[in-house]
């Protein structure tokens, strides 16, 4: 079994925060958040989302980090240590499986971002002059089975190459270089977008809640997005927490990660909505927003080529720092529990994931209902997203809260959170206790009931 020395560690707080923020910040922020915001009516969705990050996301994030650091194990090993001789390790097992399942469809969409980056660089995206031509480019791109498979394979290979180098030498080093680049690109793009003619209308759309849009779907959607965006419910943060030193203050570290993730989602909104208002494009284009609508807008704006290249580079970077965290959850399981060498584990997971990614890559119907005419009559990518990204994450988040609050116990959770750092003020401990015992499990349970009863997803 791997020992703390052989498992690896973050080199310090900055390394951990950048890596954990890298896991959280991904396609969820830049691809999914904007179209969910548009579907949820703009400012109202953003407001509810931010409230959920604070009230539900942050407590669950702190809990996962505390469980990970206290046990120093992958999700399965963590639950074995928390509640020995019980069925709770199965919750960790579900997390590992979920990481694998998400990686298998996430890498397909990540592959598209690389393809779009290539098309932007080679000038091919220049032909996306209006909605129709852009949809045609997207349609023929995702419909090309060889490209879709090769690019998701390439993305998985990149992920393997990072994760096999370990925690500080692989994941942390990648995040230390790429996260500042990501931040710089985002700031530059947001500045470009906000200063476009009509851009401020997009800003107003993002920040002015229209309460007539309020519905249970908006509320449930915002909560689901908060879980997915913060990488919660599958043990990614348990795993990342397990490499953290006892001297770190998890309240602060968790707070920074949640703040960075939310800030970047809003920055992504500040890129996309002003651009949409500038071009007077349809804001409710759904999942096709980034791939179909944005290229047409880039072609209308000054410096559009540079903006397009930067944007798809940004999306690729954000996706890579997230796929490494998904793969790390599975890798940590094989290293800790099965004693596999890290390099073998990453090779096997990468190859297995690739096999599962192939049907998703061939479904080419994930976005804007293009599934007709696909190689499969049903859309494997959407199916995977629903099973792993919706059901499984919600079930996982619910059970993690219940186990930590009711089985392990809040006093131990609070102690684990603080490590050897000074105690936190009583009111904050009280709020966390109340949230994690009652509000978080209840809220996540409601999401689950909603998606089971209505068959709708986030
Ligand atoms: N948080 C990532 C995103 O927003 O794109 C997605 C994700 C990564 C979910 C890692 C879960 C996870 F464990």
PDB file of N, CA, C and O in Angstrom, residues 7 9 62-73 78 81 237-251 253 408 413-421 423:
ATOM      1  N   UNK A   7       3.041   8.490  -2.015  1.00  0.00           N
ATOM      2  CA  UNK A   7       1.867   9.013  -2.737  1.00  0.00           C
ATOM      3  C   UNK A   7       2.156  10.377  -3.345  1.00  0.00           C
ATOM      4  O   UNK A   7       1.597  10.752  -4.344  1.00  0.00           O
ATOM      5  N   UNK A   9       2.835  14.815  -2.527  1.00  0.00           N
ATOM      6  CA  UNK A   9       2.234  15.928  -1.778  1.00  0.00           C
ATOM      7  C   UNK A   9       2.297  17.192  -2.611  1.00  0.00           C
ATOM      8  O   UNK A   9       3.140  17.312  -3.491  1.00  0.00           O
ATOM      9  N   UNK A  62     -15.524  22.146   1.608  1.00  0.00           N
ATOM     10  CA  UNK A  62     -14.719  22.069   2.834  1.00  0.00           C
ATOM     11  C   UNK A  62     -14.775  20.660   3.421  1.00  0.00           C
ATOM     12  O   UNK A  62     -13.763  20.131   3.893  1.00  0.00           O
ATOM     13  N   UNK A  63     -15.958  20.053   3.357  1.00  0.00           N
ATOM     14  CA  UNK A  63     -16.099  18.688   3.898  1.00  0.00           C
ATOM     15  C   UNK A  63     -15.223  17.716   3.115  1.00  0.00           C
ATOM     16  O   UNK A  63     -14.494  16.904   3.703  1.00  0.00           O
ATOM     17  N   UNK A  64     -15.278  17.793   1.793  1.00  0.00           N
ATOM     18  CA  UNK A  64     -14.462  16.862   0.992  1.00  0.00           C
ATOM     19  C   UNK A  64     -12.976  17.063   1.284  1.00  0.00           C
ATOM     20  O   UNK A  64     -12.227  16.097   1.444  1.00  0.00           O
ATOM     21  N   UNK A  65     -12.558  18.323   1.361  1.00  0.00           N
ATOM     22  CA  UNK A  65     -11.132  18.585   1.624  1.00  0.00           C
ATOM     23  C   UNK A  65     -10.724  18.029   2.991  1.00  0.00           C
ATOM     24  O   UNK A  65      -9.665  17.422   3.145  1.00  0.00           O
ATOM     25  N   UNK A  66     -11.607  18.226   3.989  1.00  0.00           N
ATOM     26  CA  UNK A  66     -11.281  17.759   5.344  1.00  0.00           C
ATOM     27  C   UNK A  66     -11.191  16.238   5.391  1.00  0.00           C
ATOM     28  O   UNK A  66     -10.270  15.674   5.986  1.00  0.00           O
ATOM     29  N   UNK A  67     -12.149  15.580   4.714  1.00  0.00           N
ATOM     30  CA  UNK A  67     -12.134  14.103   4.687  1.00  0.00           C
ATOM     31  C   UNK A  67     -10.839  13.625   4.030  1.00  0.00           C
ATOM     32  O   UNK A  67     -10.165  12.712   4.512  1.00  0.00           O
ATOM     33  N   UNK A  68     -10.471  14.270   2.945  1.00  0.00           N
ATOM     34  CA  UNK A  68      -9.262  13.855   2.225  1.00  0.00           C
ATOM     35  C   UNK A  68      -8.018  14.066   3.058  1.00  0.00           C
ATOM     36  O   UNK A  68      -7.185  13.172   3.199  1.00  0.00           O
ATOM     37  N   UNK A  69      -7.890  15.257   3.639  1.00  0.00           N
ATOM     38  CA  UNK A  69      -6.651  15.517   4.371  1.00  0.00           C
ATOM     39  C   UNK A  69      -6.552  14.647   5.626  1.00  0.00           C
ATOM     40  O   UNK A  69      -5.481  14.149   5.962  1.00  0.00           O
ATOM     41  N   UNK A  70      -7.680  14.454   6.293  1.00  0.00           N
ATOM     42  CA  UNK A  70      -7.657  13.678   7.529  1.00  0.00           C
ATOM     43  C   UNK A  70      -7.211  12.236   7.260  1.00  0.00           C
ATOM     44  O   UNK A  70      -6.443  11.660   8.011  1.00  0.00           O
ATOM     45  N   UNK A  71      -7.719  11.665   6.152  1.00  0.00           N
ATOM     46  CA  UNK A  71      -7.446  10.252   5.900  1.00  0.00           C
ATOM     47  C   UNK A  71      -6.200  10.041   5.040  1.00  0.00           C
ATOM     48  O   UNK A  71      -5.609   8.964   5.071  1.00  0.00           O
ATOM     49  N   UNK A  72      -5.832  11.041   4.261  1.00  0.00           N
ATOM     50  CA  UNK A  72      -4.667  10.901   3.377  1.00  0.00           C
ATOM     51  C   UNK A  72      -4.847   9.805   2.347  1.00  0.00           C
ATOM     52  O   UNK A  72      -3.898   9.103   1.980  1.00  0.00           O
ATOM     53  N   UNK A  73      -6.081   9.654   1.866  1.00  0.00           N
ATOM     54  CA  UNK A  73      -6.380   8.544   0.950  1.00  0.00           C
ATOM     55  C   UNK A  73      -7.271   8.968  -0.212  1.00  0.00           C
ATOM     56  O   UNK A  73      -7.910  10.011  -0.179  1.00  0.00           O
ATOM     57  N   UNK A  78     -10.490   6.590   1.852  1.00  0.00           N
ATOM     58  CA  UNK A  78     -10.909   7.611   2.821  1.00  0.00           C
ATOM     59  C   UNK A  78     -12.111   7.108   3.607  1.00  0.00           C
ATOM     60  O   UNK A  78     -12.138   7.173   4.846  1.00  0.00           O
ATOM     61  N   UNK A  81     -11.328   4.411   6.066  1.00  0.00           N
ATOM     62  CA  UNK A  81     -10.733   4.903   7.306  1.00  0.00           C
ATOM     63  C   UNK A  81     -11.772   5.594   8.188  1.00  0.00           C
ATOM     64  O   UNK A  81     -11.730   5.465   9.411  1.00  0.00           O
ATOM     65  N   UNK A 237     -12.148  16.426  -4.742  1.00  0.00           N
ATOM     66  CA  UNK A 237     -11.594  17.290  -3.701  1.00  0.00           C
ATOM     67  C   UNK A 237     -11.127  16.473  -2.481  1.00  0.00           C
ATOM     68  O   UNK A 237     -10.263  16.903  -1.746  1.00  0.00           O
ATOM     69  N   UNK A 238     -11.700  15.273  -2.305  1.00  0.00           N
ATOM     70  CA  UNK A 238     -11.169  14.372  -1.268  1.00  0.00           C
ATOM     71  C   UNK A 238      -9.740  14.006  -1.684  1.00  0.00           C
ATOM     72  O   UNK A 238      -8.793  14.065  -0.891  1.00  0.00           O
ATOM     73  N   UNK A 239      -9.590  13.640  -2.944  1.00  0.00           N
ATOM     74  CA  UNK A 239      -8.278  13.212  -3.441  1.00  0.00           C
ATOM     75  C   UNK A 239      -7.263  14.358  -3.366  1.00  0.00           C
ATOM     76  O   UNK A 239      -6.144  14.171  -2.870  1.00  0.00           O
ATOM     77  N   UNK A 240      -7.657  15.548  -3.841  1.00  0.00           N
ATOM     78  CA  UNK A 240      -6.719  16.675  -3.807  1.00  0.00           C
ATOM     79  C   UNK A 240      -6.406  17.068  -2.357  1.00  0.00           C
ATOM     80  O   UNK A 240      -5.279  17.434  -2.031  1.00  0.00           O
ATOM     81  N   UNK A 241      -7.402  16.962  -1.484  1.00  0.00           N
ATOM     82  CA  UNK A 241      -7.176  17.276  -0.061  1.00  0.00           C
ATOM     83  C   UNK A 241      -6.207  16.297   0.570  1.00  0.00           C
ATOM     84  O   UNK A 241      -5.477  16.638   1.515  1.00  0.00           O
ATOM     85  N   UNK A 242      -6.181  15.064   0.048  1.00  0.00           N
ATOM     86  CA  UNK A 242      -5.343  14.036   0.674  1.00  0.00           C
ATOM     87  C   UNK A 242      -3.853  14.307   0.479  1.00  0.00           C
ATOM     88  O   UNK A 242      -3.021  13.687   1.130  1.00  0.00           O
ATOM     89  N   UNK A 243      -3.514  15.218  -0.432  1.00  0.00           N
ATOM     90  CA  UNK A 243      -2.098  15.538  -0.650  1.00  0.00           C
ATOM     91  C   UNK A 243      -1.695  16.822   0.069  1.00  0.00           C
ATOM     92  O   UNK A 243      -0.668  17.415  -0.214  1.00  0.00           O
ATOM     93  N   UNK A 244      -2.543  17.253   0.991  1.00  0.00           N
ATOM     94  CA  UNK A 244      -2.312  18.549   1.624  1.00  0.00           C
ATOM     95  C   UNK A 244      -1.728  18.386   3.016  1.00  0.00           C
ATOM     96  O   UNK A 244      -2.093  17.465   3.745  1.00  0.00           O
ATOM     97  N   UNK A 245      -0.860  19.320   3.391  1.00  0.00           N
ATOM     98  CA  UNK A 245      -0.197  19.184   4.695  1.00  0.00           C
ATOM     99  C   UNK A 245      -1.140  19.614   5.819  1.00  0.00           C
ATOM    100  O   UNK A 245      -2.046  20.426   5.630  1.00  0.00           O
ATOM    101  N   UNK A 246      -0.907  19.036   6.986  1.00  0.00           N
ATOM    102  CA  UNK A 246      -1.785  19.289   8.146  1.00  0.00           C
ATOM    103  C   UNK A 246      -1.685  20.724   8.641  1.00  0.00           C
ATOM    104  O   UNK A 246      -2.519  21.164   9.432  1.00  0.00           O
ATOM    105  N   UNK A 247      -0.656  21.414   8.212  1.00  0.00           N
ATOM    106  CA  UNK A 247      -0.494  22.768   8.742  1.00  0.00           C
ATOM    107  C   UNK A 247      -1.345  23.788   7.985  1.00  0.00           C
ATOM    108  O   UNK A 247      -1.496  24.919   8.422  1.00  0.00           O
ATOM    109  N   UNK A 248      -1.892  23.373   6.837  1.00  0.00           N
ATOM    110  CA  UNK A 248      -2.675  24.343   6.053  1.00  0.00           C
ATOM    111  C   UNK A 248      -4.050  24.570   6.660  1.00  0.00           C
ATOM    112  O   UNK A 248      -4.666  23.652   7.200  1.00  0.00           O
ATOM    113  N   UNK A 249      -4.513  25.792   6.502  1.00  0.00           N
ATOM    114  CA  UNK A 249      -5.845  26.140   6.958  1.00  0.00           C
ATOM    115  C   UNK A 249      -6.837  25.880   5.819  1.00  0.00           C
ATOM    116  O   UNK A 249      -6.839  26.571   4.811  1.00  0.00           O
ATOM    117  N   UNK A 250      -7.674  24.858   6.003  1.00  0.00           N
ATOM    118  CA  UNK A 250      -8.567  24.480   4.902  1.00  0.00           C
ATOM    119  C   UNK A 250      -9.712  25.463   4.684  1.00  0.00           C
ATOM    120  O   UNK A 250     -10.246  25.570   3.600  1.00  0.00           O
ATOM    121  N   UNK A 251     -10.121  26.167   5.736  1.00  0.00           N
ATOM    122  CA  UNK A 251     -11.176  27.182   5.558  1.00  0.00           C
ATOM    123  C   UNK A 251     -10.748  28.149   4.455  1.00  0.00           C
ATOM    124  O   UNK A 251     -11.510  28.450   3.544  1.00  0.00           O
ATOM    125  N   UNK A 253      -8.127  27.884   2.265  1.00  0.00           N
ATOM    126  CA  UNK A 253      -7.814  27.276   0.965  1.00  0.00           C
ATOM    127  C   UNK A 253      -9.097  26.989   0.193  1.00  0.00           C
ATOM    128  O   UNK A 253      -9.212  27.308  -0.995  1.00  0.00           O
ATOM    129  N   UNK A 408     -19.489  10.209  10.718  1.00  0.00           N
ATOM    130  CA  UNK A 408     -18.168  10.612  11.224  1.00  0.00           C
ATOM    131  C   UNK A 408     -18.365  11.627  12.348  1.00  0.00           C
ATOM    132  O   UNK A 408     -17.724  11.580  13.381  1.00  0.00           O
ATOM    133  N   UNK A 413     -15.176  16.567  12.008  1.00  0.00           N
ATOM    134  CA  UNK A 413     -15.040  17.266  10.724  1.00  0.00           C
ATOM    135  C   UNK A 413     -14.404  18.638  10.949  1.00  0.00           C
ATOM    136  O   UNK A 413     -13.469  19.037  10.243  1.00  0.00           O
ATOM    137  N   UNK A 414     -14.896  19.360  11.967  1.00  0.00           N
ATOM    138  CA  UNK A 414     -14.360  20.697  12.235  1.00  0.00           C
ATOM    139  C   UNK A 414     -12.892  20.621  12.638  1.00  0.00           C
ATOM    140  O   UNK A 414     -12.073  21.443  12.220  1.00  0.00           O
ATOM    141  N   UNK A 415     -12.578  19.619  13.443  1.00  0.00           N
ATOM    142  CA  UNK A 415     -11.185  19.466  13.868  1.00  0.00           C
ATOM    143  C   UNK A 415     -10.281  19.185  12.665  1.00  0.00           C
ATOM    144  O   UNK A 415      -9.205  19.756  12.521  1.00  0.00           O
ATOM    145  N   UNK A 416     -10.777  18.315  11.786  1.00  0.00           N
ATOM    146  CA  UNK A 416      -9.991  17.947  10.596  1.00  0.00           C
ATOM    147  C   UNK A 416      -9.800  19.151   9.680  1.00  0.00           C
ATOM    148  O   UNK A 416      -8.766  19.308   9.038  1.00  0.00           O
ATOM    149  N   UNK A 417     -10.804  19.997   9.648  1.00  0.00           N
ATOM    150  CA  UNK A 417     -10.758  21.168   8.777  1.00  0.00           C
ATOM    151  C   UNK A 417      -9.668  22.123   9.230  1.00  0.00           C
ATOM    152  O   UNK A 417      -8.986  22.747   8.421  1.00  0.00           O
ATOM    153  N   UNK A 418      -9.521  22.234  10.534  1.00  0.00           N
ATOM    154  CA  UNK A 418      -8.557  23.203  11.047  1.00  0.00           C
ATOM    155  C   UNK A 418      -7.146  22.626  11.155  1.00  0.00           C
ATOM    156  O   UNK A 418      -6.179  23.381  11.173  1.00  0.00           O
ATOM    157  N   UNK A 419      -7.022  21.316  11.228  1.00  0.00           N
ATOM    158  CA  UNK A 419      -5.697  20.703  11.351  1.00  0.00           C
ATOM    159  C   UNK A 419      -4.985  21.279  12.554  1.00  0.00           C
ATOM    160  O   UNK A 419      -5.567  21.376  13.641  1.00  0.00           O
ATOM    161  N   UNK A 420      -3.757  21.722  12.339  1.00  0.00           N
ATOM    162  CA  UNK A 420      -3.044  22.323  13.471  1.00  0.00           C
ATOM    163  C   UNK A 420      -3.127  23.849  13.406  1.00  0.00           C
ATOM    164  O   UNK A 420      -2.487  24.536  14.170  1.00  0.00           O
ATOM    165  N   UNK A 421      -3.969  24.358  12.473  1.00  0.00           N
ATOM    166  CA  UNK A 421      -4.141  25.812  12.387  1.00  0.00           C
ATOM    167  C   UNK A 421      -5.040  26.280  13.528  1.00  0.00           C
ATOM    168  O   UNK A 421      -5.742  25.469  14.127  1.00  0.00           O
ATOM    169  N   UNK A 423      -8.104  27.673  15.795  1.00  0.00           N
ATOM    170  CA  UNK A 423      -9.544  27.428  15.707  1.00  0.00           C
ATOM    171  C   UNK A 423     -10.249  28.600  15.035  1.00  0.00           C
ATOM    172  O   UNK A 423      -9.824  29.743  15.144  1.00  0.00           O
TER     173      UNK A 423
END
